[in-house]
PDB file of N, CA and C and ligand atoms in Angstrom:
ATOM      1  N   MET A   1      74.156 -21.702 -43.274  1.00 57.00           N
ATOM      2  CA  MET A   1      73.678 -20.834 -44.347  1.00 57.00           C
ATOM      3  C   MET A   1      73.673 -19.385 -43.881  1.00 57.00           C
ATOM      4  N   THR A   2      74.230 -18.548 -44.709  1.00 59.00           N
ATOM      5  CA  THR A   2      74.202 -17.134 -44.343  1.00 59.00           C
ATOM      6  C   THR A   2      73.261 -16.383 -45.267  1.00 59.00           C
ATOM      7  N   ALA A   3      72.336 -15.743 -44.691  1.00 64.00           N
ATOM      8  CA  ALA A   3      71.408 -14.938 -45.474  1.00 64.00           C
ATOM      9  C   ALA A   3      71.905 -13.503 -45.474  1.00 64.00           C
ATOM     10  N   SER A   4      71.903 -12.925 -46.632  1.00 71.00           N
ATOM     11  CA  SER A   4      72.282 -11.522 -46.663  1.00 71.00           C
ATOM     12  C   SER A   4      71.086 -10.685 -46.213  1.00 71.00           C
ATOM     13  N   ARG A   5      71.370  -9.785 -45.323  1.00 79.00           N
ATOM     14  CA  ARG A   5      70.278  -8.963 -44.790  1.00 79.00           C
ATOM     15  C   ARG A   5      70.287  -7.603 -45.437  1.00 79.00           C
ATOM     16  N   LYS A   6      69.111  -7.230 -45.854  1.00 77.00           N
ATOM     17  CA  LYS A   6      68.984  -5.884 -46.393  1.00 77.00           C
ATOM     18  C   LYS A   6      68.442  -4.984 -45.293  1.00 77.00           C
ATOM     19  N   PRO A   7      68.924  -3.784 -45.223  1.00 80.00           N
ATOM     20  CA  PRO A   7      68.323  -2.861 -44.254  1.00 80.00           C
ATOM     21  C   PRO A   7      66.864  -2.609 -44.631  1.00 80.00           C
ATOM     22  N   LEU A   8      66.055  -2.361 -43.624  1.00 76.00           N
ATOM     23  CA  LEU A   8      64.642  -2.054 -43.885  1.00 76.00           C
ATOM     24  C   LEU A   8      64.542  -0.755 -44.670  1.00 76.00           C
ATOM     25  N   SER A   9      63.676  -0.768 -45.640  1.00 83.00           N
ATOM     26  CA  SER A   9      63.415   0.500 -46.324  1.00 83.00           C
ATOM     27  C   SER A   9      62.573   1.376 -45.409  1.00 83.00           C
ATOM     28  N   ASP A  10      62.548   2.651 -45.697  1.00 79.00           N
ATOM     29  CA  ASP A  10      61.734   3.567 -44.892  1.00 79.00           C
ATOM     30  C   ASP A  10      60.273   3.147 -44.894  1.00 79.00           C
ATOM     31  N   ASP A  11      59.795   2.733 -46.076  1.00 75.00           N
ATOM     32  CA  ASP A  11      58.391   2.340 -46.188  1.00 75.00           C
ATOM     33  C   ASP A  11      58.079   1.126 -45.325  1.00 75.00           C
ATOM     34  N   THR A  12      58.982   0.140 -45.350  1.00 72.00           N
ATOM     35  CA  THR A  12      58.770  -1.067 -44.549  1.00 72.00           C
ATOM     36  C   THR A  12      58.781  -0.726 -43.067  1.00 72.00           C
ATOM     37  N   ALA A  13      59.746   0.089 -42.671  1.00 67.00           N
ATOM     38  CA  ALA A  13      59.842   0.471 -41.265  1.00 67.00           C
ATOM     39  C   ALA A  13      58.579   1.205 -40.824  1.00 67.00           C
ATOM     40  N   ARG A  14      58.091   2.062 -41.673  1.00 65.00           N
ATOM     41  CA  ARG A  14      56.887   2.822 -41.346  1.00 65.00           C
ATOM     42  C   ARG A  14      55.692   1.882 -41.187  1.00 65.00           C
ATOM     43  N   ALA A  15      55.614   0.892 -42.097  1.00 64.00           N
ATOM     44  CA  ALA A  15      54.485  -0.046 -42.035  1.00 64.00           C
ATOM     45  C   ALA A  15      54.522  -0.847 -40.739  1.00 64.00           C
ATOM     46  N   LEU A  16      55.733  -1.152 -40.250  1.00 59.00           N
ATOM     47  CA  LEU A  16      55.857  -1.964 -39.036  1.00 59.00           C
ATOM     48  C   LEU A  16      55.412  -1.207 -37.791  1.00 59.00           C
ATOM     49  N   VAL A  17      55.596   0.068 -37.783  1.00 59.00           N
ATOM     50  CA  VAL A  17      55.266   0.835 -36.579  1.00 59.00           C
ATOM     51  C   VAL A  17      53.939   1.576 -36.713  1.00 59.00           C
ATOM     52  N   LEU A  18      53.293   1.338 -37.828  1.00 60.00           N
ATOM     53  CA  LEU A  18      52.038   2.031 -38.083  1.00 60.00           C
ATOM     54  C   LEU A  18      50.999   1.689 -37.032  1.00 60.00           C
ATOM     55  N   ASN A  19      50.252   2.681 -36.624  1.00 58.00           N
ATOM     56  CA  ASN A  19      49.175   2.439 -35.674  1.00 58.00           C
ATOM     57  C   ASN A  19      47.980   1.861 -36.423  1.00 58.00           C
ATOM     58  N   ALA A  20      47.712   0.580 -36.184  1.00 55.00           N
ATOM     59  CA  ALA A  20      46.623  -0.086 -36.901  1.00 55.00           C
ATOM     60  C   ALA A  20      45.368  -0.210 -36.038  1.00 55.00           C
ATOM     61  N   ASP A  21      45.255   0.616 -35.009  1.00 66.00           N
ATOM     62  CA  ASP A  21      44.032   0.629 -34.202  1.00 66.00           C
ATOM     63  C   ASP A  21      43.012   1.539 -34.847  1.00 66.00           C
ATOM     64  N   PRO A  22      41.759   1.296 -34.744  1.00 73.00           N
ATOM     65  CA  PRO A  22      41.143   0.062 -34.234  1.00 73.00           C
ATOM     66  C   PRO A  22      41.378  -1.101 -35.181  1.00 73.00           C
ATOM     67  N   TRP A  23      41.644  -2.245 -34.624  1.00 82.00           N
ATOM     68  CA  TRP A  23      42.139  -3.369 -35.400  1.00 82.00           C
ATOM     69  C   TRP A  23      41.033  -4.115 -36.134  1.00 82.00           C
ATOM     70  N   LEU A  24      41.354  -4.513 -37.346  1.00 90.00           N
ATOM     71  CA  LEU A  24      40.434  -5.302 -38.167  1.00 90.00           C
ATOM     72  C   LEU A  24      41.296  -6.370 -38.844  1.00 90.00           C
ATOM     73  N   SER A  25      40.861  -7.596 -38.854  1.00 93.00           N
ATOM     74  CA  SER A  25      41.639  -8.636 -39.529  1.00 93.00           C
ATOM     75  C   SER A  25      41.365  -8.590 -41.027  1.00 93.00           C
ATOM     76  N   CYS A  26      42.218  -9.262 -41.809  1.00 95.00           N
ATOM     77  CA  CYS A  26      41.992  -9.326 -43.250  1.00 95.00           C
ATOM     78  C   CYS A  26      40.647 -10.002 -43.560  1.00 95.00           C
ATOM     79  N   ASP A  27      40.295 -11.019 -42.780  1.00 95.00           N
ATOM     80  CA  ASP A  27      39.003 -11.681 -42.992  1.00 95.00           C
ATOM     81  C   ASP A  27      37.850 -10.718 -42.765  1.00 95.00           C
ATOM     82  N   ASP A  28      37.929  -9.956 -41.670  1.00 94.00           N
ATOM     83  CA  ASP A  28      36.884  -8.968 -41.381  1.00 94.00           C
ATOM     84  C   ASP A  28      36.808  -7.946 -42.506  1.00 94.00           C
ATOM     85  N   CYS A  29      37.982  -7.537 -42.941  1.00 96.00           N
ATOM     86  CA  CYS A  29      38.054  -6.540 -43.999  1.00 96.00           C
ATOM     87  C   CYS A  29      37.405  -7.085 -45.267  1.00 96.00           C
ATOM     88  N   PHE A  30      37.739  -8.321 -45.593  1.00 95.00           N
ATOM     89  CA  PHE A  30      37.213  -8.952 -46.793  1.00 95.00           C
ATOM     90  C   PHE A  30      35.687  -9.028 -46.746  1.00 95.00           C
ATOM     91  N   GLU A  31      35.144  -9.307 -45.560  1.00 95.00           N
ATOM     92  CA  GLU A  31      33.685  -9.383 -45.413  1.00 95.00           C
ATOM     93  C   GLU A  31      33.010  -8.036 -45.632  1.00 95.00           C
ATOM     94  N   GLN A  32      33.716  -6.972 -45.292  1.00 96.00           N
ATOM     95  CA  GLN A  32      33.101  -5.641 -45.348  1.00 96.00           C
ATOM     96  C   GLN A  32      33.368  -4.901 -46.650  1.00 96.00           C
ATOM     97  N   VAL A  33      34.352  -5.385 -47.413  1.00 97.00           N
ATOM     98  CA  VAL A  33      34.873  -4.546 -48.489  1.00 97.00           C
ATOM     99  C   VAL A  33      33.823  -4.224 -49.549  1.00 97.00           C
ATOM    100  N   ASP A  34      33.022  -5.219 -49.943  1.00 96.00           N
ATOM    101  CA  ASP A  34      32.003  -4.970 -50.974  1.00 96.00           C
ATOM    102  C   ASP A  34      31.079  -3.832 -50.572  1.00 96.00           C
ATOM    103  N   GLU A  35      30.520  -4.003 -49.372  1.00 96.00           N
ATOM    104  CA  GLU A  35      29.533  -3.028 -48.931  1.00 96.00           C
ATOM    105  C   GLU A  35      30.166  -1.662 -48.680  1.00 96.00           C
ATOM    106  N   ALA A  36      31.351  -1.666 -48.063  1.00 96.00           N
ATOM    107  CA  ALA A  36      32.000  -0.394 -47.737  1.00 96.00           C
ATOM    108  C   ALA A  36      32.314   0.407 -48.996  1.00 96.00           C
ATOM    109  N   VAL A  37      32.847  -0.273 -50.017  1.00 96.00           N
ATOM    110  CA  VAL A  37      33.212   0.432 -51.246  1.00 96.00           C
ATOM    111  C   VAL A  37      31.956   0.899 -51.972  1.00 96.00           C
ATOM    112  N   GLU A  38      30.944   0.044 -51.982  1.00 93.00           N
ATOM    113  CA  GLU A  38      29.701   0.423 -52.642  1.00 93.00           C
ATOM    114  C   GLU A  38      29.059   1.625 -51.948  1.00 93.00           C
ATOM    115  N   GLN A  39      29.053   1.602 -50.634  1.00 94.00           N
ATOM    116  CA  GLN A  39      28.453   2.715 -49.892  1.00 94.00           C
ATOM    117  C   GLN A  39      29.220   4.007 -50.113  1.00 94.00           C
ATOM    118  N   LEU A  40      30.539   3.878 -50.226  1.00 94.00           N
ATOM    119  CA  LEU A  40      31.337   5.077 -50.478  1.00 94.00           C
ATOM    120  C   LEU A  40      31.008   5.654 -51.852  1.00 94.00           C
ATOM    121  N   LEU A  41      31.032   4.787 -52.871  1.00 90.00           N
ATOM    122  CA  LEU A  41      30.893   5.271 -54.244  1.00 90.00           C
ATOM    123  C   LEU A  41      29.460   5.681 -54.563  1.00 90.00           C
ATOM    124  N   ILE A  42      28.506   4.921 -54.061  1.00 85.00           N
ATOM    125  CA  ILE A  42      27.130   5.165 -54.463  1.00 85.00           C
ATOM    126  C   ILE A  42      26.389   6.006 -53.433  1.00 85.00           C
ATOM    127  N   GLY A  43      26.644   5.718 -52.154  1.00 88.00           N
ATOM    128  CA  GLY A  43      25.920   6.450 -51.121  1.00 88.00           C
ATOM    129  C   GLY A  43      26.713   7.583 -50.508  1.00 88.00           C
ATOM    130  N   ASN A  44      28.010   7.728 -50.940  1.00 90.00           N
ATOM    131  CA  ASN A  44      28.867   8.758 -50.371  1.00 90.00           C
ATOM    132  C   ASN A  44      28.982   8.635 -48.851  1.00 90.00           C
ATOM    133  N   ILE A  45      28.973   7.400 -48.361  1.00 94.00           N
ATOM    134  CA  ILE A  45      29.119   7.137 -46.929  1.00 94.00           C
ATOM    135  C   ILE A  45      30.584   6.811 -46.666  1.00 94.00           C
ATOM    136  N   PRO A  46      31.251   7.571 -45.788  1.00 95.00           N
ATOM    137  CA  PRO A  46      32.690   7.361 -45.583  1.00 95.00           C
ATOM    138  C   PRO A  46      33.008   5.994 -44.983  1.00 95.00           C
ATOM    139  N   PHE A  47      34.250   5.552 -45.172  1.00 95.00           N
ATOM    140  CA  PHE A  47      34.701   4.295 -44.580  1.00 95.00           C
ATOM    141  C   PHE A  47      34.706   4.409 -43.065  1.00 95.00           C
ATOM    142  N   SER A  48      34.467   3.285 -42.382  1.00 94.00           N
ATOM    143  CA  SER A  48      34.563   3.259 -40.923  1.00 94.00           C
ATOM    144  C   SER A  48      36.034   3.375 -40.521  1.00 94.00           C
ATOM    145  N   ALA A  49      36.271   3.813 -39.302  1.00 92.00           N
ATOM    146  CA  ALA A  49      37.653   3.968 -38.816  1.00 92.00           C
ATOM    147  C   ALA A  49      38.436   2.654 -38.870  1.00 92.00           C
ATOM    148  N   PRO A  50      37.873   1.520 -38.424  1.00 92.00           N
ATOM    149  CA  PRO A  50      38.654   0.277 -38.502  1.00 92.00           C
ATOM    150  C   PRO A  50      38.964  -0.118 -39.941  1.00 92.00           C
ATOM    151  N   PHE A  51      38.023   0.110 -40.831  1.00 94.00           N
ATOM    152  CA  PHE A  51      38.214  -0.243 -42.232  1.00 94.00           C
ATOM    153  C   PHE A  51      39.342   0.584 -42.838  1.00 94.00           C
ATOM    154  N   LYS A  52      39.306   1.878 -42.582  1.00 94.00           N
ATOM    155  CA  LYS A  52      40.365   2.757 -43.089  1.00 94.00           C
ATOM    156  C   LYS A  52      41.714   2.371 -42.519  1.00 94.00           C
ATOM    157  N   ALA A  53      41.760   2.133 -41.202  1.00 91.00           N
ATOM    158  CA  ALA A  53      43.031   1.790 -40.551  1.00 91.00           C
ATOM    159  C   ALA A  53      43.605   0.513 -41.162  1.00 91.00           C
ATOM    160  N   HIS A  54      42.732  -0.435 -41.474  1.00 93.00           N
ATOM    161  CA  HIS A  54      43.220  -1.679 -42.066  1.00 93.00           C
ATOM    162  C   HIS A  54      43.775  -1.435 -43.470  1.00 93.00           C
ATOM    163  N   LEU A  55      43.068  -0.670 -44.264  1.00 95.00           N
ATOM    164  CA  LEU A  55      43.526  -0.418 -45.638  1.00 95.00           C
ATOM    165  C   LEU A  55      44.859   0.336 -45.650  1.00 95.00           C
ATOM    166  N   VAL A  56      45.030   1.247 -44.702  1.00 93.00           N
ATOM    167  CA  VAL A  56      46.285   2.004 -44.650  1.00 93.00           C
ATOM    168  C   VAL A  56      47.448   1.060 -44.339  1.00 93.00           C
ATOM    169  N   GLY A  57      47.182   0.041 -43.511  1.00 92.00           N
ATOM    170  CA  GLY A  57      48.264  -0.833 -43.079  1.00 92.00           C
ATOM    171  C   GLY A  57      48.406  -2.114 -43.884  1.00 92.00           C
ATOM    172  N   CYS A  58      47.449  -2.426 -44.748  1.00 94.00           N
ATOM    173  CA  CYS A  58      47.466  -3.721 -45.441  1.00 94.00           C
ATOM    174  C   CYS A  58      47.359  -3.494 -46.941  1.00 94.00           C
ATOM    175  N   SER A  59      48.498  -3.625 -47.626  1.00 96.00           N
ATOM    176  CA  SER A  59      48.509  -3.326 -49.060  1.00 96.00           C
ATOM    177  C   SER A  59      47.683  -4.342 -49.851  1.00 96.00           C
ATOM    178  N   VAL A  60      47.564  -5.574 -49.352  1.00 96.00           N
ATOM    179  CA  VAL A  60      46.782  -6.588 -50.064  1.00 96.00           C
ATOM    180  C   VAL A  60      45.310  -6.188 -50.104  1.00 96.00           C
ATOM    181  N   CYS A  61      44.765  -5.857 -48.947  1.00 97.00           N
ATOM    182  CA  CYS A  61      43.357  -5.458 -48.879  1.00 97.00           C
ATOM    183  C   CYS A  61      43.131  -4.127 -49.587  1.00 97.00           C
ATOM    184  N   LEU A  62      44.122  -3.246 -49.503  1.00 97.00           N
ATOM    185  CA  LEU A  62      43.990  -1.965 -50.193  1.00 97.00           C
ATOM    186  C   LEU A  62      43.864  -2.179 -51.694  1.00 97.00           C
ATOM    187  N   GLU A  63      44.716  -3.042 -52.244  1.00 97.00           N
ATOM    188  CA  GLU A  63      44.649  -3.320 -53.683  1.00 97.00           C
ATOM    189  C   GLU A  63      43.314  -3.954 -54.062  1.00 97.00           C
ATOM    190  N   GLU A  64      42.862  -4.883 -53.220  1.00 97.00           N
ATOM    191  CA  GLU A  64      41.572  -5.539 -53.421  1.00 97.00           C
ATOM    192  C   GLU A  64      40.443  -4.499 -53.462  1.00 97.00           C
ATOM    193  N   ALA A  65      40.451  -3.620 -52.496  1.00 97.00           N
ATOM    194  CA  ALA A  65      39.406  -2.609 -52.393  1.00 97.00           C
ATOM    195  C   ALA A  65      39.473  -1.634 -53.563  1.00 97.00           C
ATOM    196  N   ARG A  66      40.718  -1.304 -53.970  1.00 97.00           N
ATOM    197  CA  ARG A  66      40.869  -0.371 -55.091  1.00 97.00           C
ATOM    198  C   ARG A  66      40.363  -0.985 -56.395  1.00 97.00           C
ATOM    199  N   SER A  67      40.668  -2.272 -56.607  1.00 96.00           N
ATOM    200  CA  SER A  67      40.205  -2.864 -57.865  1.00 96.00           C
ATOM    201  C   SER A  67      38.689  -2.996 -57.849  1.00 96.00           C
ATOM    202  N   LEU A  68      38.136  -3.271 -56.678  1.00 96.00           N
ATOM    203  CA  LEU A  68      36.684  -3.299 -56.544  1.00 96.00           C
ATOM    204  C   LEU A  68      36.084  -1.920 -56.844  1.00 96.00           C
ATOM    205  N   ALA A  69      36.712  -0.887 -56.339  1.00 96.00           N
ATOM    206  CA  ALA A  69      36.244   0.474 -56.602  1.00 96.00           C
ATOM    207  C   ALA A  69      36.262   0.762 -58.100  1.00 96.00           C
ATOM    208  N   GLY A  70      37.316   0.290 -58.779  1.00 95.00           N
ATOM    209  CA  GLY A  70      37.398   0.481 -60.222  1.00 95.00           C
ATOM    210  C   GLY A  70      36.253  -0.209 -60.946  1.00 95.00           C
ATOM    211  N   LEU A  71      35.933  -1.433 -60.522  1.00 94.00           N
ATOM    212  CA  LEU A  71      34.844  -2.186 -61.144  1.00 94.00           C
ATOM    213  C   LEU A  71      33.493  -1.524 -60.882  1.00 94.00           C
ATOM    214  N   LEU A  72      33.291  -1.144 -59.624  1.00 92.00           N
ATOM    215  CA  LEU A  72      32.020  -0.496 -59.275  1.00 92.00           C
ATOM    216  C   LEU A  72      31.853   0.817 -60.026  1.00 92.00           C
ATOM    217  N   ALA A  73      32.963   1.513 -60.214  1.00 92.00           N
ATOM    218  CA  ALA A  73      32.913   2.777 -60.952  1.00 92.00           C
ATOM    219  C   ALA A  73      32.411   2.528 -62.373  1.00 92.00           C
ATOM    220  N   LEU A  74      32.948   1.480 -63.002  1.00 92.00           N
ATOM    221  CA  LEU A  74      32.509   1.136 -64.352  1.00 92.00           C
ATOM    222  C   LEU A  74      31.005   0.838 -64.372  1.00 92.00           C
ATOM    223  N   ASP A  75      30.580  -0.012 -63.424  1.00 90.00           N
ATOM    224  CA  ASP A  75      29.167  -0.387 -63.321  1.00 90.00           C
ATOM    225  C   ASP A  75      28.275   0.828 -63.151  1.00 90.00           C
ATOM    226  N   ALA A  76      28.749   1.766 -62.337  1.00 88.00           N
ATOM    227  CA  ALA A  76      27.925   2.918 -62.006  1.00 88.00           C
ATOM    228  C   ALA A  76      28.082   4.043 -63.026  1.00 88.00           C
ATOM    229  N   GLY A  77      28.899   3.809 -64.055  1.00 91.00           N
ATOM    230  CA  GLY A  77      29.098   4.831 -65.067  1.00 91.00           C
ATOM    231  C   GLY A  77      29.935   5.997 -64.578  1.00 91.00           C
ATOM    232  N   LEU A  78      30.748   5.746 -63.534  1.00 90.00           N
ATOM    233  CA  LEU A  78      31.626   6.798 -63.025  1.00 90.00           C
ATOM    234  C   LEU A  78      32.953   6.739 -63.772  1.00 90.00           C
ATOM    235  N   GLU A  79      33.668   7.824 -63.748  1.00 91.00           N
ATOM    236  CA  GLU A  79      34.956   7.872 -64.417  1.00 91.00           C
ATOM    237  C   GLU A  79      35.995   7.203 -63.507  1.00 91.00           C
ATOM    238  N   ALA A  80      36.684   6.164 -64.034  1.00 88.00           N
ATOM    239  CA  ALA A  80      37.502   5.288 -63.184  1.00 88.00           C
ATOM    240  C   ALA A  80      38.649   6.026 -62.490  1.00 88.00           C
ATOM    241  N   ALA A  81      39.412   6.819 -63.224  1.00 91.00           N
ATOM    242  CA  ALA A  81      40.575   7.483 -62.627  1.00 91.00           C
ATOM    243  C   ALA A  81      40.142   8.430 -61.510  1.00 91.00           C
ATOM    244  N   GLY A  82      39.105   9.200 -61.769  1.00 92.00           N
ATOM    245  CA  GLY A  82      38.605  10.123 -60.759  1.00 92.00           C
ATOM    246  C   GLY A  82      38.069   9.386 -59.546  1.00 92.00           C
ATOM    247  N   THR A  83      37.431   8.255 -59.795  1.00 93.00           N
ATOM    248  CA  THR A  83      36.890   7.459 -58.697  1.00 93.00           C
ATOM    249  C   THR A  83      38.001   6.935 -57.801  1.00 93.00           C
ATOM    250  N   LEU A  84      39.128   6.534 -58.404  1.00 94.00           N
ATOM    251  CA  LEU A  84      40.232   6.008 -57.599  1.00 94.00           C
ATOM    252  C   LEU A  84      40.889   7.112 -56.772  1.00 94.00           C
ATOM    253  N   VAL A  85      40.950   8.312 -57.323  1.00 94.00           N
ATOM    254  CA  VAL A  85      41.476   9.440 -56.541  1.00 94.00           C
ATOM    255  C   VAL A  85      40.559   9.691 -55.334  1.00 94.00           C
ATOM    256  N   TRP A  86      39.272   9.655 -55.595  1.00 92.00           N
ATOM    257  CA  TRP A  86      38.282   9.838 -54.539  1.00 92.00           C
ATOM    258  C   TRP A  86      38.430   8.731 -53.490  1.00 92.00           C
ATOM    259  N   PHE A  87      38.607   7.513 -53.975  1.00 95.00           N
ATOM    260  CA  PHE A  87      38.794   6.363 -53.090  1.00 95.00           C
ATOM    261  C   PHE A  87      40.029   6.569 -52.203  1.00 95.00           C
ATOM    262  N   ASP A  88      41.158   6.952 -52.833  1.00 95.00           N
ATOM    263  CA  ASP A  88      42.395   7.146 -52.068  1.00 95.00           C
ATOM    264  C   ASP A  88      42.224   8.242 -51.020  1.00 95.00           C
ATOM    265  N   ASN A  89      41.496   9.287 -51.388  1.00 95.00           N
ATOM    266  CA  ASN A  89      41.235  10.356 -50.426  1.00 95.00           C
ATOM    267  C   ASN A  89      40.405   9.854 -49.262  1.00 95.00           C
ATOM    268  N   ALA A  90      39.432   8.977 -49.566  1.00 95.00           N
ATOM    269  CA  ALA A  90      38.572   8.438 -48.505  1.00 95.00           C
ATOM    270  C   ALA A  90      39.377   7.566 -47.555  1.00 95.00           C
ATOM    271  N   VAL A  91      40.380   6.858 -48.082  1.00 95.00           N
ATOM    272  CA  VAL A  91      41.204   6.005 -47.234  1.00 95.00           C
ATOM    273  C   VAL A  91      42.082   6.855 -46.317  1.00 95.00           C
ATOM    274  N   SER A  92      42.621   7.935 -46.861  1.00 91.00           N
ATOM    275  CA  SER A  92      43.576   8.721 -46.074  1.00 91.00           C
ATOM    276  C   SER A  92      42.904   9.846 -45.291  1.00 91.00           C
ATOM    277  N   ALA A  93      41.582   9.979 -45.451  1.00 85.00           N
ATOM    278  CA  ALA A  93      40.876  11.082 -44.768  1.00 85.00           C
ATOM    279  C   ALA A  93      40.876  10.869 -43.258  1.00 85.00           C
TER     280      ALA A  93
HETATM  281 ZN1   ZN B 101      44.242  -7.058 -44.977  1.00 84.03          ZN
END
């Protein structure tokens, strides 16, 4: 069987060489995500370095955290679009 190989896209290549230190597993991330997002949105407490590093490198957890941020924003009466911009800034800060 011959599989056709596609060259890596720039984004994929970047994700592979991304510095994911300090390391956090998806399970660890999942355990922290509720509290971390809530503290960011409600307490204005920034994400921890491992949490941010994981979100930058893991699109699954990033999407999870973003949708949680959207829900929390609704609950807290915050404007959703603005909250997500704030969230993205907190991840890349
Ligand atoms: Zn993850």
